[in-house]
PDB file of C-alpha atoms in Angstrom:
ATOM      1  CA  MET A   1      -0.011   0.014  -0.017  1.00 46.00           C
ATOM      2  CA  GLN A   2       1.327   3.364  -0.958  1.00 45.00           C
ATOM      3  CA  PRO A   3       2.304   5.873   1.929  1.00 44.00           C
ATOM      4  CA  TRP A   4       0.043   8.632   0.603  1.00 41.00           C
ATOM      5  CA  VAL A   5      -3.047   6.321   1.075  1.00 41.00           C
ATOM      6  CA  LEU A   6      -2.173   5.695   4.656  1.00 42.00           C
ATOM      7  CA  VAL A   7      -1.828   9.539   5.296  1.00 38.00           C
ATOM      8  CA  TYR A   8      -5.191  10.243   3.498  1.00 42.00           C
ATOM      9  CA  ALA A   9      -6.984   7.570   5.689  1.00 42.00           C
ATOM     10  CA  ALA A  10      -5.563   8.937   8.871  1.00 43.00           C
ATOM     11  CA  LEU A  11      -6.617  12.446   7.910  1.00 39.00           C
ATOM     12  CA  TYR A  12     -10.100  11.281   7.052  1.00 42.00           C
ATOM     13  CA  LEU A  13     -10.488   9.531  10.486  1.00 42.00           C
ATOM     14  CA  ILE A  14      -9.400  12.693  12.371  1.00 40.00           C
ATOM     15  CA  VAL A  15     -11.908  15.003  10.433  1.00 38.00           C
ATOM     16  CA  PHE A  16     -14.845  12.484  10.974  1.00 38.00           C
ATOM     17  CA  SER A  17     -14.222  12.081  14.569  1.00 42.00           C
ATOM     18  CA  THR A  18     -13.979  15.876  15.119  1.00 39.00           C
ATOM     19  CA  CYS A  19     -17.213  16.480  13.192  1.00 39.00           C
ATOM     20  CA  SER A  20     -19.225  13.773  15.230  1.00 40.00           C
ATOM     21  CA  VAL A  21     -18.105  15.394  18.468  1.00 37.00           C
ATOM     22  CA  SER A  22     -19.010  18.816  17.333  1.00 38.00           C
ATOM     23  CA  LYS A  23     -22.450  17.689  16.340  1.00 38.00           C
ATOM     24  CA  GLN A  24     -23.131  15.943  19.638  1.00 38.00           C
ATOM     25  CA  GLY A  25     -22.084  18.963  21.522  1.00 38.00           C
ATOM     26  CA  SER A  26     -24.506  21.086  19.516  1.00 35.00           C
ATOM     27  CA  SER A  27     -27.384  18.800  19.981  1.00 34.00           C
ATOM     28  CA  ALA A  28     -26.856  18.601  23.839  1.00 32.00           C
ATOM     29  CA  SER A  29     -26.663  22.399  23.889  1.00 32.00           C
ATOM     30  CA  GLN A  30     -30.016  22.755  22.112  1.00 31.00           C
ATOM     31  CA  ARG A  31     -31.673  20.294  24.510  1.00 30.00           C
ATOM     32  CA  THR A  32     -30.410  21.874  27.704  1.00 29.00           C
ATOM     33  CA  THR A  33     -30.625  25.646  26.989  1.00 28.00           C
ATOM     34  CA  PRO A  34     -34.199  27.076  27.437  1.00 32.00           C
ATOM     35  CA  LEU A  35     -35.595  29.323  24.881  1.00 26.00           C
ATOM     36  CA  SER A  36     -35.998  32.926  25.759  1.00 28.00           C
ATOM     37  CA  GLU A  37     -39.543  34.253  26.112  1.00 29.00           C
ATOM     38  CA  PRO A  38     -40.755  35.845  22.809  1.00 28.00           C
ATOM     39  CA  THR A  39     -41.180  39.600  22.988  1.00 29.00           C
ATOM     40  CA  ILE A  40     -44.918  39.099  21.760  1.00 28.00           C
ATOM     41  CA  SER A  41     -45.701  37.241  25.140  1.00 35.00           C
ATOM     42  CA  THR A  42     -44.524  40.114  27.050  1.00 39.00           C
ATOM     43  CA  ASN A  43     -46.530  42.561  24.927  1.00 49.00           C
ATOM     44  CA  ARG A  44     -49.644  40.459  25.451  1.00 52.00           C
ATOM     45  CA  LYS A  45     -49.107  40.518  29.055  1.00 56.00           C
ATOM     46  CA  LEU A  46     -48.847  44.276  29.111  1.00 52.00           C
ATOM     47  CA  GLU A  47     -51.916  44.572  26.880  1.00 56.00           C
ATOM     48  CA  ASN A  48     -53.925  42.430  29.209  1.00 64.00           C
ATOM     49  CA  ASP A  49     -52.877  44.336  32.344  1.00 83.00           C
ATOM     50  CA  ALA A  50     -54.023  47.616  30.490  1.00 93.00           C
ATOM     51  CA  THR A  51     -57.424  46.204  29.872  1.00 96.00           C
ATOM     52  CA  LEU A  52     -58.146  44.028  32.823  1.00 97.00           C
ATOM     53  CA  ILE A  53     -60.843  44.938  35.393  1.00 98.00           C
ATOM     54  CA  LYS A  54     -59.846  44.026  39.030  1.00 97.00           C
ATOM     55  CA  PRO A  55     -62.596  44.040  41.613  1.00 97.00           C
ATOM     56  CA  GLY A  56     -62.151  46.547  44.390  1.00 97.00           C
ATOM     57  CA  ARG A  57     -58.923  47.913  42.668  1.00 97.00           C
ATOM     58  CA  SER A  58     -58.862  49.126  39.134  1.00 98.00           C
ATOM     59  CA  VAL A  59     -60.076  49.303  35.460  1.00 98.00           C
ATOM     60  CA  GLY A  60     -56.997  48.910  33.252  1.00 97.00           C
ATOM     61  CA  LEU A  61     -54.315  51.295  34.498  1.00 96.00           C
ATOM     62  CA  LEU A  62     -56.773  53.431  36.307  1.00 97.00           C
ATOM     63  CA  GLN A  63     -56.953  52.749  40.063  1.00 97.00           C
ATOM     64  CA  LEU A  64     -59.264  53.605  42.943  1.00 98.00           C
ATOM     65  CA  GLY A  65     -57.651  56.259  44.969  1.00 98.00           C
ATOM     66  CA  ASN A  66     -56.038  57.978  41.975  1.00 98.00           C
ATOM     67  CA  THR A  67     -55.874  61.807  42.064  1.00 97.00           C
ATOM     68  CA  ARG A  68     -57.716  63.781  39.326  1.00 95.00           C
ATOM     69  CA  GLU A  69     -54.235  64.761  37.981  1.00 95.00           C
ATOM     70  CA  GLN A  70     -53.264  61.108  37.709  1.00 96.00           C
ATOM     71  CA  VAL A  71     -56.516  60.200  35.994  1.00 95.00           C
ATOM     72  CA  VAL A  72     -56.149  62.977  33.356  1.00 93.00           C
ATOM     73  CA  LYS A  73     -52.541  62.057  32.726  1.00 94.00           C
ATOM     74  CA  LEU A  74     -53.549  58.359  32.109  1.00 93.00           C
ATOM     75  CA  LEU A  75     -56.684  59.116  29.899  1.00 91.00           C
ATOM     76  CA  GLY A  76     -56.029  62.393  28.375  1.00 89.00           C
ATOM     77  CA  GLU A  77     -57.831  65.709  28.120  1.00 81.00           C
ATOM     78  CA  LYS A  78     -60.616  64.726  25.696  1.00 75.00           C
ATOM     79  CA  ARG A  79     -63.454  64.508  28.331  1.00 83.00           C
ATOM     80  CA  GLU A  80     -66.649  65.808  29.958  1.00 92.00           C
ATOM     81  CA  GLU A  81     -66.339  66.808  33.511  1.00 94.00           C
ATOM     82  CA  TYR A  82     -69.268  67.702  36.047  1.00 95.00           C
ATOM     83  CA  ALA A  83     -69.325  68.643  39.693  1.00 96.00           C
ATOM     84  CA  TYR A  84     -72.480  67.951  41.993  1.00 96.00           C
ATOM     85  CA  ASP A  85     -73.374  69.311  45.404  1.00 95.00           C
ATOM     86  CA  TYR A  86     -76.866  67.721  46.035  1.00 93.00           C
ATOM     87  CA  PRO A  87     -77.832  65.156  47.213  1.00 94.00           C
ATOM     88  CA  CYS A  88     -74.172  64.028  47.215  1.00 95.00           C
ATOM     89  CA  LYS A  89     -71.087  65.993  46.772  1.00 96.00           C
ATOM     90  CA  TYR A  90     -68.732  64.508  44.143  1.00 97.00           C
ATOM     91  CA  SER A  91     -67.371  65.021  40.723  1.00 96.00           C
ATOM     92  CA  GLU A  92     -67.677  62.950  37.473  1.00 96.00           C
ATOM     93  CA  ILE A  93     -65.324  62.735  34.527  1.00 96.00           C
ATOM     94  CA  HIS A  94     -66.422  61.026  31.355  1.00 96.00           C
ATOM     95  CA  TRP A  95     -64.280  59.653  28.413  1.00 95.00           C
ATOM     96  CA  TYR A  96     -66.225  58.534  25.384  1.00 94.00           C
ATOM     97  CA  ASP A  97     -64.667  55.490  23.553  1.00 93.00           C
ATOM     98  CA  VAL A  98     -64.781  56.719  19.942  1.00 91.00           C
ATOM     99  CA  GLU A  99     -62.969  53.740  18.514  1.00 92.00           C
ATOM    100  CA  ARG A 100     -65.727  51.253  19.814  1.00 92.00           C
ATOM    101  CA  ASP A 101     -68.532  53.781  19.651  1.00 90.00           C
ATOM    102  CA  SER A 102     -69.425  53.180  23.159  1.00 93.00           C
ATOM    103  CA  ASN A 103     -69.821  55.238  26.288  1.00 94.00           C
ATOM    104  CA  GLY A 104     -66.402  54.512  27.597  1.00 96.00           C
ATOM    105  CA  LEU A 105     -65.303  55.320  31.120  1.00 97.00           C
ATOM    106  CA  PHE A 106     -67.079  57.137  33.870  1.00 97.00           C
ATOM    107  CA  VAL A 107     -64.836  58.134  36.830  1.00 97.00           C
ATOM    108  CA  PHE A 108     -66.240  59.310  40.107  1.00 97.00           C
ATOM    109  CA  LEU A 109     -64.255  61.360  42.636  1.00 97.00           C
ATOM    110  CA  ASN A 110     -64.720  62.605  46.245  1.00 96.00           C
ATOM    111  CA  ASP A 111     -62.365  65.104  47.737  1.00 95.00           C
ATOM    112  CA  GLY A 112     -60.088  64.713  44.617  1.00 95.00           C
ATOM    113  CA  LEU A 113     -59.777  60.959  44.842  1.00 97.00           C
ATOM    114  CA  VAL A 114     -61.361  58.233  42.689  1.00 98.00           C
ATOM    115  CA  PHE A 115     -63.862  56.216  44.594  1.00 97.00           C
ATOM    116  CA  GLN A 116     -65.707  54.499  41.642  1.00 98.00           C
ATOM    117  CA  ILE A 117     -65.052  53.559  38.236  1.00 98.00           C
ATOM    118  CA  GLU A 118     -67.595  52.422  35.566  1.00 98.00           C
ATOM    119  CA  ALA A 119     -66.510  50.742  32.336  1.00 98.00           C
ATOM    120  CA  ALA A 120     -69.265  51.045  29.631  1.00 98.00           C
ATOM    121  CA  THR A 121     -67.075  49.607  26.741  1.00 97.00           C
ATOM    122  CA  SER A 122     -65.885  46.242  25.724  1.00 97.00           C
ATOM    123  CA  ARG A 123     -62.250  47.638  25.835  1.00 96.00           C
ATOM    124  CA  TYR A 124     -62.138  46.454  29.415  1.00 97.00           C
ATOM    125  CA  ARG A 125     -62.996  43.063  30.859  1.00 97.00           C
ATOM    126  CA  THR A 126     -62.743  40.953  33.967  1.00 97.00           C
ATOM    127  CA  ALA A 127     -60.485  37.881  34.383  1.00 96.00           C
ATOM    128  CA  ASP A 128     -63.538  35.963  33.488  1.00 95.00           C
ATOM    129  CA  SER A 129     -64.052  37.887  30.303  1.00 96.00           C
ATOM    130  CA  ILE A 130     -67.181  39.736  31.539  1.00 98.00           C
ATOM    131  CA  THR A 131     -67.591  43.034  29.735  1.00 98.00           C
ATOM    132  CA  ALA A 132     -70.062  45.380  28.022  1.00 98.00           C
ATOM    133  CA  GLU A 133     -72.929  43.322  26.364  1.00 97.00           C
ATOM    134  CA  SER A 134     -72.064  40.125  28.374  1.00 98.00           C
ATOM    135  CA  SER A 135     -75.230  38.130  29.362  1.00 98.00           C
ATOM    136  CA  PRO A 136     -76.594  37.739  32.866  1.00 98.00           C
ATOM    137  CA  GLU A 137     -75.830  33.973  32.639  1.00 97.00           C
ATOM    138  CA  ASP A 138     -72.169  34.777  31.868  1.00 97.00           C
ATOM    139  CA  VAL A 139     -72.018  36.972  35.085  1.00 98.00           C
ATOM    140  CA  ARG A 140     -73.798  34.408  37.269  1.00 97.00           C
ATOM    141  CA  ARG A 141     -71.500  31.624  36.244  1.00 96.00           C
ATOM    142  CA  SER A 142     -68.529  33.582  37.537  1.00 95.00           C
ATOM    143  CA  TYR A 143     -70.004  35.459  40.508  1.00 95.00           C
ATOM    144  CA  GLN A 144     -72.274  33.534  42.813  1.00 91.00           C
ATOM    145  CA  GLN A 145     -72.459  35.938  45.692  1.00 91.00           C
ATOM    146  CA  LEU A 146     -74.338  38.913  44.114  1.00 97.00           C
ATOM    147  CA  LYS A 147     -77.206  40.916  45.402  1.00 97.00           C
ATOM    148  CA  SER A 148     -79.698  42.406  43.127  1.00 98.00           C
ATOM    149  CA  TYR A 149     -81.086  45.853  43.029  1.00 98.00           C
ATOM    150  CA  ALA A 150     -83.304  47.973  40.753  1.00 98.00           C
ATOM    151  CA  LEU A 151     -82.862  51.664  40.288  1.00 98.00           C
ATOM    152  CA  LEU A 152     -86.502  52.703  40.143  1.00 97.00           C
ATOM    153  CA  ARG A 153     -87.594  55.508  37.602  1.00 96.00           C
ATOM    154  CA  SER A 154     -84.375  54.999  35.652  1.00 97.00           C
ATOM    155  CA  GLY A 155     -86.021  53.371  32.654  1.00 96.00           C
ATOM    156  CA  ALA A 156     -85.261  55.970  29.916  1.00 96.00           C
ATOM    157  CA  ASP A 157     -85.467  55.025  26.245  1.00 96.00           C
ATOM    158  CA  ILE A 158     -81.589  54.979  26.063  1.00 95.00           C
ATOM    159  CA  VAL A 159     -81.462  52.008  28.455  1.00 97.00           C
ATOM    160  CA  GLY A 160     -84.331  50.122  26.766  1.00 97.00           C
ATOM    161  CA  GLY A 161     -87.265  51.625  28.518  1.00 97.00           C
ATOM    162  CA  ARG A 162     -86.924  49.520  31.779  1.00 97.00           C
ATOM    163  CA  ASP A 163     -85.384  50.346  35.091  1.00 97.00           C
ATOM    164  CA  LEU A 164     -81.759  49.599  35.336  1.00 98.00           C
ATOM    165  CA  ILE A 165     -80.750  46.416  37.325  1.00 98.00           C
ATOM    166  CA  TYR A 166     -77.565  46.046  39.349  1.00 98.00           C
ATOM    167  CA  TRP A 167     -75.878  42.892  40.533  1.00 98.00           C
ATOM    168  CA  VAL A 168     -73.500  43.823  43.335  1.00 98.00           C
ATOM    169  CA  ASP A 169     -70.744  42.071  45.250  1.00 97.00           C
ATOM    170  CA  GLN A 170     -70.335  44.481  48.055  1.00 95.00           C
ATOM    171  CA  ARG A 171     -67.499  42.579  49.804  1.00 94.00           C
ATOM    172  CA  ASN A 172     -65.199  42.403  46.695  1.00 96.00           C
ATOM    173  CA  GLY A 173     -66.044  45.779  45.202  1.00 97.00           C
ATOM    174  CA  ILE A 174     -67.649  44.956  41.931  1.00 98.00           C
ATOM    175  CA  ALA A 175     -71.089  45.513  40.327  1.00 98.00           C
ATOM    176  CA  PHE A 176     -72.725  44.848  37.003  1.00 98.00           C
ATOM    177  CA  GLU A 177     -75.326  47.138  35.512  1.00 98.00           C
ATOM    178  CA  PHE A 178     -78.015  45.612  33.181  1.00 98.00           C
ATOM    179  CA  TYR A 179     -80.054  47.501  30.630  1.00 98.00           C
ATOM    180  CA  TYR A 180     -82.734  46.067  28.551  1.00 98.00           C
ATOM    181  CA  ASN A 181     -81.748  45.301  24.872  1.00 97.00           C
ATOM    182  CA  ARG A 182     -84.918  45.716  22.953  1.00 97.00           C
ATOM    183  CA  ARG A 183     -83.498  44.116  19.776  1.00 95.00           C
ATOM    184  CA  ALA A 184     -82.330  40.919  21.593  1.00 95.00           C
ATOM    185  CA  GLY A 185     -85.490  41.012  23.977  1.00 97.00           C
ATOM    186  CA  LYS A 186     -83.007  40.381  26.890  1.00 97.00           C
ATOM    187  CA  ARG A 187     -80.930  42.076  29.477  1.00 98.00           C
ATOM    188  CA  ARG A 188     -77.358  42.677  28.777  1.00 98.00           C
ATOM    189  CA  VAL A 189     -74.445  44.311  30.742  1.00 98.00           C
ATOM    190  CA  SER A 190     -74.111  47.999  30.179  1.00 98.00           C
ATOM    191  CA  LYS A 191     -71.364  48.681  32.652  1.00 98.00           C
ATOM    192  CA  VAL A 192     -68.893  46.821  34.832  1.00 98.00           C
ATOM    193  CA  ILE A 193     -68.328  48.920  38.006  1.00 98.00           C
ATOM    194  CA  VAL A 194     -65.457  48.887  40.437  1.00 98.00           C
ATOM    195  CA  PHE A 195     -65.697  50.421  43.916  1.00 97.00           C
ATOM    196  CA  LYS A 196     -64.014  50.199  47.195  1.00 93.00           C
ATOM    197  CA  PRO A 197     -64.936  47.000  48.998  1.00 93.00           C
ATOM    198  CA  SER A 198     -67.576  47.230  51.777  1.00 81.00           C
ATOM    199  CA  ASN A 199     -68.450  50.815  50.677  1.00 78.00           C
ATOM    200  CA  ASN A 200     -72.081  51.668  50.249  1.00 87.00           C
ATOM    201  CA  PHE A 201     -72.387  51.131  46.393  1.00 94.00           C
ATOM    202  CA  LYS A 202     -74.370  53.857  44.592  1.00 95.00           C
ATOM    203  CA  PRO A 203     -75.017  53.754  40.812  1.00 97.00           C
ATOM    204  CA  GLU A 204     -73.179  56.622  39.124  1.00 95.00           C
ATOM    205  CA  GLY A 205     -71.824  57.689  42.476  1.00 94.00           C
ATOM    206  CA  CYS A 206     -75.137  58.934  43.911  1.00 96.00           C
ATOM    207  CA  VAL A 207     -78.865  58.035  43.899  1.00 96.00           C
ATOM    208  CA  SER A 208     -80.913  61.282  43.248  1.00 94.00           C
ATOM    209  CA  PRO A 209     -84.608  61.567  43.917  1.00 94.00           C
ATOM    210  CA  PRO A 210     -87.058  60.700  42.543  1.00 95.00           C
ATOM    211  CA  GLN A 211     -84.908  57.686  41.769  1.00 96.00           C
ATOM    212  CA  GLU A 212     -84.625  54.999  44.444  1.00 96.00           C
ATOM    213  CA  LEU A 213     -82.418  51.769  44.833  1.00 97.00           C
ATOM    214  CA  VAL A 214     -84.415  48.876  46.037  1.00 97.00           C
ATOM    215  CA  GLU A 215     -83.163  45.378  46.789  1.00 97.00           C
ATOM    216  CA  LEU A 216     -84.578  42.421  44.791  1.00 97.00           C
ATOM    217  CA  GLU A 217     -84.446  38.655  45.090  1.00 96.00           C
ATOM    218  CA  PRO A 218     -81.002  37.330  44.329  1.00 95.00           C
ATOM    219  CA  PHE A 219     -80.114  37.459  40.680  1.00 97.00           C
ATOM    220  CA  ALA A 220     -83.498  38.995  39.813  1.00 97.00           C
ATOM    221  CA  LEU A 221     -83.623  40.988  36.610  1.00 97.00           C
ATOM    222  CA  GLU A 222     -86.881  42.820  37.012  1.00 96.00           C
ATOM    223  CA  PRO A 223     -88.565  44.525  40.062  1.00 91.00           C
ATOM    224  CA  SER A 224     -91.752  42.972  41.346  1.00 84.00           C
ATOM    225  CA  SER A 225     -94.965  44.716  40.574  1.00 77.00           C
ATOM    226  CA  GLU A 226     -95.145  45.860  44.163  1.00 75.00           C
ATOM    227  CA  GLN A 227     -91.765  47.546  43.949  1.00 76.00           C
ATOM    228  CA  ARG A 228     -92.460  49.439  40.757  1.00 75.00           C
TER     229      ARG A 228
END
């Protein structure tokens, strides 16, 4: 056998062995090194935080206890603002949700601090996906400890011609306002409301005469004939 053949064979064995070790090391590295979390996951988490309703705490980034200045900084200057002295002293700021053609956010302040937030837009939702236009059945599946109230003499055409109904969880600080959807012939959520737990909940921050908030049977969606 020629010497050059032996040299060539030896070189071939060295190169083959080196490549095999390199490939095995690369495979082991791929198996043991965890993949980094994609940027899109982080973005989704931030988006969820910005649209999540938390009972007794917040609607999106807006929190109970925020000052007026903090609220305006978060939501911007495009708003309606009102101040009331009777029968309750408080102020109300309203942002219309133009993109979704809905009533948006209503923020209620007392002594300059937010005490109640009402979300009347599908932009915000609870962890159970309850939002504007959700059904009473959806709400009841997620919240079993709700008391039912009717706001007598609130049945304007804009809310379907029937008195507004509220299902309230006083202990956790969340309530659901139901209007009557004439097209569907059913009640639907018009607002998801966050307030300080154990506070005396009042629709839109205050009940003004001649309206009256009366308690109904649990999960009732209409006042009785005697209550009307």
